[in-house]
Amino acid sequence: MELHRLRLVNFRQHELTELTFSTGLMGIIGANGAGKTTLLEAIAYALYGVGAARGTRDTLKRRGAPPRSRFEVDLEFSLGAHRYRLTRGLTSAELHQDAQVIANSTIAVTERIQALLGMSRDEFFNTYFTGQKELAVMAAMGPTERGQFLSRVLGYERLREGQERLRERRSGLKAELAGIEQGLVDPDALEAEVTAAATALNTARAERDGALATESAAATQLAAIAPEWTAIEAKRVAWQALDGERRVAEGKVAAGRARFEALDRELATALRAQTRLEELAPFIAEHAHLVVEREALEQAASAYTARSKSVARRDQGRIRLAELVSQLAALPDESQIAAIASGRAQTLVAKEEVDRQYAERRTRWTQDVQESRTRLEGYRDRYRELKEQRAAVEERGPDGPCPTCGRPLGKDFAGLLELLSRQMEEVETDGQYFRKKLEQITELPAEVQALDGQRTLFEAELRAAAEALGQMQARLQQRVLLEQEQVTLRAELERLDTELAGPAATYDSARHELVRARLTELEPHRRESEQLVGAAARAATLVADAALAEQQATAADAALVALDARITTLGWDPDAHAALAEAVRTAEAAVQGARLVVARASAEVVGAERLRDAGLARQADRAEKAEMARRLGATLTLLQELDRALADLRTDLNLQMRPELADRSSALLRDLTSGRYADLDLDESYVATIVEDGEAKPVISGGEEDVVNLSLRLALSQMIAERAGQPLSLLVLDEVFGSLDDERRTGVLDLLRALADRFPQVILITHLEGMRDAFDRVVRMTYDVERRVTTATEEVLEGDDVAA
């Protein structure tokens, strides 16, 4: 794997940082807290997501960044024959391979990266990254811890996890097998149950066959009397039909006689009605003449009343028209409203200009106050940090560790105190300046207050103008309505004048009352005449109806006599029918009883068959469970063998791990020491021993210990990378030289240069300024306290072509 470019946007303290990587030794230098190690965290976040970073999503974004500003980590790298670009935000991610998108969600990108690298996040960092104090990571462990650490980082612990899951599966299968074996039924008891069910089935079938024979005999006896029963039933049906017809004929005879008598009475009534109508004829003629005269008088009365109402409406209209003229004279017109609206618009323009000036000056004042407060808080925090750091250094004294590298201060103690004091004075001076400035600008400026007063006056004028304009517009609307009413009223008056211009109608109210009174006197004669007209008109029809009714009654009598003769000829005998019906009922009861016995016997057969089938099913279920138990036993045996094989494999791998690690470390040690030390031996506790001239030599000096630890760390990284299928071409060292003196630091750098063929890209992160000239490239990280932002700048080294 080779890194090419890293770009951070609002990640932690990095507002906008972009780094390019190349082969060779690249140094990233800066003070503690400048954001150097944050670069490694950004690489981890880009590759493995939020789980690989410290904190949560909310703490990743730079403090002080605008609310909707972009957050992004962009990483470019090569792996094998392909070049990749990975972009990850807070909730989005996208992975390009050779400029083609191959994943575009946070989960999909993380899974694809892990598949490409063949490593988890821990495996990746154990391979490519070595952090502060990690060179001697195994030296601080006990013998058992060293073996467990190596087994874990090389992935052998996965075998143990597989064994644990296998044993959990085996325990579950054991419990399942015990449950099946416990539930198995005795086979002999099942066989006896099936035999008893078969015997009961045979007995039930024999009883059913006997019941079927009894049913057949009863059915034969019923069939023997069925013809005679059918014949006598046919006679009964025929008699019932004739008897019904006779009853209908009797009803027709009675109805015919009753109708004839009713028609005779109606005829007498009709003849009397004709005589009375002749008596009422003069009164009916007078009533008809008076009705015509009354209708003419009512039309004259309606015309007289309508003319009187029109005169009244005309008089009222003239009065209302005079009122409208007076009201319209008192209402405003549109020119008056336009004048008020113009004045309000001028006031509004003036207020908007004052509002703009007020907003501009107040915003400027607010920004000054906020900036001063922010700068003052920053200087106070920085002064507090410097004060605490200086107190801690004074308390520990010259023998105390350096806050940056951890080594004893010694002769640098006084210089460090002086540096911290000078920094405190500078911060205090800057802070006092901003404190005084804040005190001076805290109160709202007089110019802004005056503008605010003008705004208040303009608002009052606008409210008064709006109120007056509203009232005038409401009165103008009233004027429009009154003018519309005036036009409508004048048109109505013209219509009424035209209507009243003709002659007045004549009307005799006394004659009208006399006609009404006479009609009231004649009304009883009219109603009586209407009632008698219908009855008198039916006289001629009733004579013919009475003759027809008499003929129908005679025909009904003849039909009744004929039906009596047919009933006598049929020869119906109710006693013989009753005796035969009893015989049929007895035979049917015998058949029904036999059928009940057959049904009961059949039910017993079905029950016996179910018992037999249930027994057979239980036998089959037992056989199936026995086969399942056999298969589970075979699976348990296989799992036991597999558990034993995994345990043997773990033992073999652990036995092979120590010699392989020693061989790889020895090869690296020869390269790092230019052949001075040929071999590195690891005992069973993974304690390193140098072999010099064929003899074991304990690691004594600090330089030897650093070289041995570096060899072990690089060999271990190579083993992890090879097991993941990746070449180890990248190495990142973070603050690994803090405890080394200058000579030993230079020695380790020279050794890393000697391994350039194995590690073409080496990135070292340090706060030590003295190592600057040892790198091929140097990037300096600087933290701006006031802005709280880290910036990255590449420095030109001696010997570089500046003009280029």
Short mmCIF file of N, CA and C in Angstrom, two decimals, residues 188-299:
data_model
loop_
_atom_site.label_atom_id
_atom_site.label_comp_id
_atom_site.label_asym_id
_atom_site.label_seq_id
_atom_site.Cartn_x
_atom_site.Cartn_y
_atom_site.Cartn_z
N ASP A 188 -42.12 -52.15 22.16
CA ASP A 188 -43.02 -53.27 22.44
C ASP A 188 -44.40 -52.77 22.84
N ALA A 189 -44.45 -51.70 23.66
CA ALA A 189 -45.74 -51.14 24.05
C ALA A 189 -46.48 -50.60 22.84
N LEU A 190 -45.74 -49.97 21.91
CA LEU A 190 -46.36 -49.47 20.69
C LEU A 190 -46.92 -50.61 19.84
N GLU A 191 -46.17 -51.75 19.76
CA GLU A 191 -46.64 -52.89 18.96
C GLU A 191 -47.91 -53.48 19.56
N ALA A 192 -47.98 -53.59 20.91
CA ALA A 192 -49.18 -54.12 21.57
C ALA A 192 -50.37 -53.19 21.33
N GLU A 193 -50.13 -51.90 21.34
CA GLU A 193 -51.20 -50.92 21.11
C GLU A 193 -51.77 -51.07 19.69
N VAL A 194 -50.91 -51.26 18.69
CA VAL A 194 -51.36 -51.40 17.31
C VAL A 194 -52.14 -52.70 17.13
N THR A 195 -51.69 -53.82 17.78
CA THR A 195 -52.38 -55.11 17.67
C THR A 195 -53.78 -55.02 18.27
N ALA A 196 -53.93 -54.40 19.45
CA ALA A 196 -55.25 -54.26 20.09
C ALA A 196 -56.17 -53.42 19.22
N ALA A 197 -55.64 -52.37 18.59
CA ALA A 197 -56.47 -51.53 17.72
C ALA A 197 -56.95 -52.32 16.50
N ALA A 198 -56.11 -53.23 15.94
CA ALA A 198 -56.53 -54.03 14.79
C ALA A 198 -57.64 -55.01 15.17
N THR A 199 -57.55 -55.64 16.36
CA THR A 199 -58.60 -56.57 16.84
C THR A 199 -59.93 -55.84 17.00
N ALA A 200 -59.89 -54.65 17.62
CA ALA A 200 -61.12 -53.87 17.80
C ALA A 200 -61.72 -53.48 16.45
N LEU A 201 -60.90 -53.23 15.46
CA LEU A 201 -61.37 -52.88 14.13
C LEU A 201 -62.12 -54.05 13.48
N ASN A 202 -61.60 -55.25 13.62
CA ASN A 202 -62.28 -56.43 13.04
C ASN A 202 -63.64 -56.66 13.69
N THR A 203 -63.73 -56.50 15.03
CA THR A 203 -65.00 -56.67 15.74
C THR A 203 -66.04 -55.65 15.28
N ALA A 204 -65.62 -54.38 15.13
CA ALA A 204 -66.53 -53.32 14.69
C ALA A 204 -67.03 -53.57 13.27
N ARG A 205 -66.18 -54.09 12.41
CA ARG A 205 -66.60 -54.36 11.03
C ARG A 205 -67.66 -55.48 10.99
N ALA A 206 -67.50 -56.52 11.85
CA ALA A 206 -68.48 -57.61 11.89
C ALA A 206 -69.85 -57.07 12.34
N GLU A 207 -69.86 -56.22 13.38
CA GLU A 207 -71.12 -55.64 13.84
C GLU A 207 -71.76 -54.78 12.76
N ARG A 208 -70.98 -54.05 12.01
CA ARG A 208 -71.53 -53.21 10.93
C ARG A 208 -72.16 -54.07 9.84
N ASP A 209 -71.54 -55.22 9.49
CA ASP A 209 -72.11 -56.11 8.45
C ASP A 209 -73.46 -56.65 8.88
N GLY A 210 -73.63 -57.05 10.17
CA GLY A 210 -74.92 -57.55 10.66
C GLY A 210 -76.00 -56.49 10.59
N ALA A 211 -75.64 -55.24 10.95
CA ALA A 211 -76.61 -54.15 10.90
C ALA A 211 -77.04 -53.86 9.47
N LEU A 212 -76.15 -54.01 8.51
CA LEU A 212 -76.50 -53.80 7.11
C LEU A 212 -77.49 -54.85 6.62
N ALA A 213 -77.35 -56.11 7.09
CA ALA A 213 -78.30 -57.17 6.69
C ALA A 213 -79.69 -56.87 7.25
N THR A 214 -79.78 -56.44 8.50
CA THR A 214 -81.08 -56.10 9.11
C THR A 214 -81.73 -54.95 8.35
N GLU A 215 -80.96 -53.94 7.96
CA GLU A 215 -81.48 -52.81 7.19
C GLU A 215 -82.03 -53.27 5.85
N SER A 216 -81.37 -54.19 5.19
CA SER A 216 -81.83 -54.69 3.88
C SER A 216 -83.17 -55.41 4.00
N ALA A 217 -83.38 -56.25 5.07
CA ALA A 217 -84.64 -56.97 5.25
C ALA A 217 -85.80 -56.00 5.48
N ALA A 218 -85.58 -54.96 6.33
CA ALA A 218 -86.63 -53.99 6.59
C ALA A 218 -86.98 -53.21 5.33
N ALA A 219 -86.01 -52.90 4.50
CA ALA A 219 -86.27 -52.18 3.26
C ALA A 219 -87.08 -53.03 2.29
N THR A 220 -86.84 -54.37 2.28
CA THR A 220 -87.61 -55.27 1.40
C THR A 220 -89.07 -55.30 1.80
N GLN A 221 -89.35 -55.36 3.10
CA GLN A 221 -90.73 -55.38 3.59
C GLN A 221 -91.44 -54.08 3.23
N LEU A 222 -90.78 -52.94 3.33
CA LEU A 222 -91.37 -51.65 2.99
C LEU A 222 -91.66 -51.57 1.49
N ALA A 223 -90.81 -52.17 0.67
CA ALA A 223 -91.01 -52.13 -0.77
C ALA A 223 -92.22 -52.96 -1.20
N ALA A 224 -92.59 -54.00 -0.41
CA ALA A 224 -93.71 -54.88 -0.77
C ALA A 224 -95.05 -54.13 -0.68
N ILE A 225 -95.24 -53.23 0.27
CA ILE A 225 -96.51 -52.53 0.43
C ILE A 225 -96.51 -51.17 -0.26
N ALA A 226 -95.41 -50.83 -0.91
CA ALA A 226 -95.31 -49.50 -1.52
C ALA A 226 -96.30 -49.29 -2.67
N PRO A 227 -96.61 -50.32 -3.60
CA PRO A 227 -97.57 -50.06 -4.68
C PRO A 227 -98.97 -49.74 -4.18
N GLU A 228 -99.43 -50.53 -3.20
CA GLU A 228 -100.78 -50.30 -2.66
C GLU A 228 -100.87 -48.93 -2.00
N TRP A 229 -99.80 -48.56 -1.31
CA TRP A 229 -99.78 -47.26 -0.65
C TRP A 229 -99.79 -46.12 -1.67
N THR A 230 -99.10 -46.32 -2.78
CA THR A 230 -99.06 -45.29 -3.82
C THR A 230 -100.45 -45.08 -4.42
N ALA A 231 -101.20 -46.22 -4.66
CA ALA A 231 -102.54 -46.12 -5.27
C ALA A 231 -103.51 -45.40 -4.34
N ILE A 232 -103.52 -45.78 -3.08
CA ILE A 232 -104.47 -45.15 -2.15
C ILE A 232 -104.12 -43.69 -1.87
N GLU A 233 -102.83 -43.37 -1.94
CA GLU A 233 -102.41 -41.97 -1.79
C GLU A 233 -102.89 -41.14 -2.97
N ALA A 234 -102.91 -41.77 -4.19
CA ALA A 234 -103.40 -41.04 -5.36
C ALA A 234 -104.89 -40.72 -5.23
N LYS A 235 -105.68 -41.71 -4.66
CA LYS A 235 -107.10 -41.43 -4.42
C LYS A 235 -107.27 -40.29 -3.42
N ARG A 236 -106.45 -40.29 -2.40
CA ARG A 236 -106.57 -39.24 -1.38
C ARG A 236 -106.31 -37.87 -1.98
N VAL A 237 -105.31 -37.81 -2.83
CA VAL A 237 -104.97 -36.54 -3.47
C VAL A 237 -106.10 -36.07 -4.38
N ALA A 238 -106.69 -37.06 -5.15
CA ALA A 238 -107.79 -36.69 -6.05
C ALA A 238 -109.01 -36.21 -5.27
N TRP A 239 -109.32 -36.90 -4.13
CA TRP A 239 -110.46 -36.47 -3.31
C TRP A 239 -110.25 -35.08 -2.74
N GLN A 240 -109.01 -34.84 -2.29
CA GLN A 240 -108.73 -33.51 -1.72
C GLN A 240 -108.89 -32.41 -2.78
N ALA A 241 -108.49 -32.71 -4.05
CA ALA A 241 -108.64 -31.72 -5.09
C ALA A 241 -110.11 -31.45 -5.39
N LEU A 242 -110.95 -32.55 -5.48
CA LEU A 242 -112.39 -32.37 -5.76
C LEU A 242 -113.08 -31.65 -4.62
N ASP A 243 -112.69 -31.99 -3.40
CA ASP A 243 -113.31 -31.34 -2.24
C ASP A 243 -112.99 -29.83 -2.24
N GLY A 244 -111.76 -29.51 -2.65
CA GLY A 244 -111.41 -28.10 -2.73
C GLY A 244 -112.20 -27.37 -3.80
N GLU A 245 -112.40 -28.06 -4.97
CA GLU A 245 -113.18 -27.43 -6.02
C GLU A 245 -114.63 -27.22 -5.57
N ARG A 246 -115.19 -28.20 -4.79
CA ARG A 246 -116.59 -28.08 -4.32
C ARG A 246 -116.73 -26.87 -3.40
N ARG A 247 -115.73 -26.70 -2.53
CA ARG A 247 -115.79 -25.56 -1.60
C ARG A 247 -115.75 -24.24 -2.38
N VAL A 248 -114.93 -24.19 -3.47
CA VAL A 248 -114.86 -23.00 -4.29
C VAL A 248 -116.20 -22.74 -4.96
N ALA A 249 -116.87 -23.84 -5.46
CA ALA A 249 -118.16 -23.69 -6.13
C ALA A 249 -119.23 -23.17 -5.18
N GLU A 250 -119.21 -23.68 -3.96
CA GLU A 250 -120.17 -23.20 -2.95
C GLU A 250 -119.96 -21.69 -2.73
N GLY A 251 -118.72 -21.27 -2.68
CA GLY A 251 -118.45 -19.85 -2.47
C GLY A 251 -118.95 -19.01 -3.64
N LYS A 252 -118.80 -19.53 -4.87
CA LYS A 252 -119.26 -18.78 -6.03
C LYS A 252 -120.79 -18.63 -6.02
N VAL A 253 -121.50 -19.70 -5.59
CA VAL A 253 -122.96 -19.62 -5.53
C VAL A 253 -123.39 -18.53 -4.55
N ALA A 254 -122.76 -18.53 -3.37
CA ALA A 254 -123.13 -17.55 -2.36
C ALA A 254 -122.78 -16.13 -2.82
N ALA A 255 -121.63 -16.00 -3.49
CA ALA A 255 -121.20 -14.67 -3.94
C ALA A 255 -122.12 -14.14 -5.04
N GLY A 256 -122.59 -15.03 -5.94
CA GLY A 256 -123.47 -14.59 -7.02
C GLY A 256 -124.80 -14.08 -6.50
N ARG A 257 -125.31 -14.79 -5.52
CA ARG A 257 -126.58 -14.34 -4.95
C ARG A 257 -126.42 -13.00 -4.23
N ALA A 258 -125.33 -12.85 -3.48
CA ALA A 258 -125.11 -11.61 -2.75
C ALA A 258 -124.92 -10.44 -3.71
N ARG A 259 -124.22 -10.64 -4.82
CA ARG A 259 -123.99 -9.56 -5.79
C ARG A 259 -125.32 -9.11 -6.42
N PHE A 260 -126.18 -10.08 -6.74
CA PHE A 260 -127.46 -9.71 -7.36
C PHE A 260 -128.28 -8.83 -6.41
N GLU A 261 -128.30 -9.18 -5.16
CA GLU A 261 -129.06 -8.41 -4.17
C GLU A 261 -128.48 -6.99 -4.04
N ALA A 262 -127.10 -6.86 -4.05
CA ALA A 262 -126.47 -5.54 -3.90
C ALA A 262 -126.76 -4.66 -5.10
N LEU A 263 -126.71 -5.25 -6.31
CA LEU A 263 -127.00 -4.47 -7.51
C LEU A 263 -128.45 -3.97 -7.52
N ASP A 264 -129.37 -4.75 -7.02
CA ASP A 264 -130.77 -4.34 -6.97
C ASP A 264 -130.93 -3.11 -6.06
N ARG A 265 -130.18 -3.10 -4.93
CA ARG A 265 -130.28 -1.96 -4.01
C ARG A 265 -129.64 -0.71 -4.64
N GLU A 266 -128.52 -0.86 -5.33
CA GLU A 266 -127.86 0.29 -5.95
C GLU A 266 -128.75 0.90 -7.05
N LEU A 267 -129.51 0.07 -7.77
CA LEU A 267 -130.39 0.56 -8.84
C LEU A 267 -131.49 1.46 -8.27
N ALA A 268 -132.06 1.09 -7.13
CA ALA A 268 -133.09 1.90 -6.49
C ALA A 268 -132.52 3.26 -6.07
N THR A 269 -131.28 3.26 -5.55
CA THR A 269 -130.63 4.51 -5.13
C THR A 269 -130.39 5.42 -6.33
N ALA A 270 -129.99 4.90 -7.46
CA ALA A 270 -129.71 5.69 -8.66
C ALA A 270 -130.98 6.36 -9.19
N LEU A 271 -132.11 5.67 -9.14
CA LEU A 271 -133.35 6.25 -9.62
C LEU A 271 -133.77 7.43 -8.74
N ARG A 272 -133.53 7.33 -7.43
CA ARG A 272 -133.87 8.45 -6.53
C ARG A 272 -132.96 9.65 -6.81
N ALA A 273 -131.67 9.41 -7.13
CA ALA A 273 -130.73 10.50 -7.41
C ALA A 273 -131.15 11.27 -8.66
N GLN A 274 -131.64 10.60 -9.67
CA GLN A 274 -132.07 11.29 -10.89
C GLN A 274 -133.21 12.26 -10.60
N THR A 275 -134.18 11.84 -9.76
CA THR A 275 -135.32 12.71 -9.41
C THR A 275 -134.83 13.96 -8.67
N ARG A 276 -133.90 13.85 -7.71
CA ARG A 276 -133.39 14.98 -6.93
C ARG A 276 -132.61 15.96 -7.80
N LEU A 277 -131.83 15.47 -8.80
CA LEU A 277 -131.05 16.34 -9.67
C LEU A 277 -131.96 17.27 -10.48
N GLU A 278 -133.12 16.77 -10.89
CA GLU A 278 -134.05 17.61 -11.64
C GLU A 278 -134.54 18.76 -10.77
N GLU A 279 -134.70 18.50 -9.45
CA GLU A 279 -135.16 19.55 -8.54
C GLU A 279 -134.07 20.62 -8.33
N LEU A 280 -132.77 20.25 -8.35
CA LEU A 280 -131.67 21.19 -8.06
C LEU A 280 -131.17 21.93 -9.29
N ALA A 281 -131.65 21.69 -10.47
CA ALA A 281 -131.11 22.27 -11.70
C ALA A 281 -131.13 23.80 -11.69
N PRO A 282 -132.23 24.53 -11.28
CA PRO A 282 -132.22 26.00 -11.29
C PRO A 282 -131.12 26.58 -10.40
N PHE A 283 -130.95 26.01 -9.23
CA PHE A 283 -129.90 26.53 -8.30
C PHE A 283 -128.50 26.37 -8.91
N ILE A 284 -128.23 25.27 -9.58
CA ILE A 284 -126.88 25.00 -10.16
C ILE A 284 -126.60 26.01 -11.28
N ALA A 285 -127.66 26.36 -12.10
CA ALA A 285 -127.46 27.34 -13.18
C ALA A 285 -127.12 28.71 -12.61
N GLU A 286 -127.84 29.15 -11.56
CA GLU A 286 -127.55 30.45 -10.93
C GLU A 286 -126.12 30.47 -10.36
N HIS A 287 -125.68 29.37 -9.74
CA HIS A 287 -124.34 29.29 -9.12
C HIS A 287 -123.25 29.47 -10.18
N ALA A 288 -123.43 28.88 -11.33
CA ALA A 288 -122.42 28.98 -12.40
C ALA A 288 -122.30 30.42 -12.90
N HIS A 289 -123.42 31.14 -13.07
CA HIS A 289 -123.39 32.53 -13.52
C HIS A 289 -122.68 33.43 -12.51
N LEU A 290 -122.97 33.23 -11.20
CA LEU A 290 -122.35 34.05 -10.15
C LEU A 290 -120.84 33.80 -10.04
N VAL A 291 -120.39 32.61 -10.31
CA VAL A 291 -118.94 32.30 -10.24
C VAL A 291 -118.18 33.10 -11.28
N VAL A 292 -118.74 33.22 -12.50
CA VAL A 292 -118.08 34.00 -13.56
C VAL A 292 -117.99 35.47 -13.15
N GLU A 293 -119.12 36.02 -12.58
CA GLU A 293 -119.11 37.42 -12.14
C GLU A 293 -118.11 37.66 -11.01
N ARG A 294 -117.98 36.70 -10.09
CA ARG A 294 -117.04 36.86 -8.97
C ARG A 294 -115.58 36.91 -9.46
N GLU A 295 -115.23 36.13 -10.44
CA GLU A 295 -113.85 36.13 -10.96
C GLU A 295 -113.51 37.47 -11.58
N ALA A 296 -114.50 38.10 -12.30
CA ALA A 296 -114.24 39.41 -12.90
C ALA A 296 -114.05 40.48 -11.82
N LEU A 297 -114.87 40.44 -10.77
CA LEU A 297 -114.72 41.40 -9.66
C LEU A 297 -113.38 41.24 -8.94
N GLU A 298 -112.89 40.03 -8.78
CA GLU A 298 -111.61 39.80 -8.08
C GLU A 298 -110.44 40.32 -8.91
N GLN A 299 -110.52 40.22 -10.24
CA GLN A 299 -109.45 40.78 -11.08
C GLN A 299 -109.41 42.30 -10.96
#
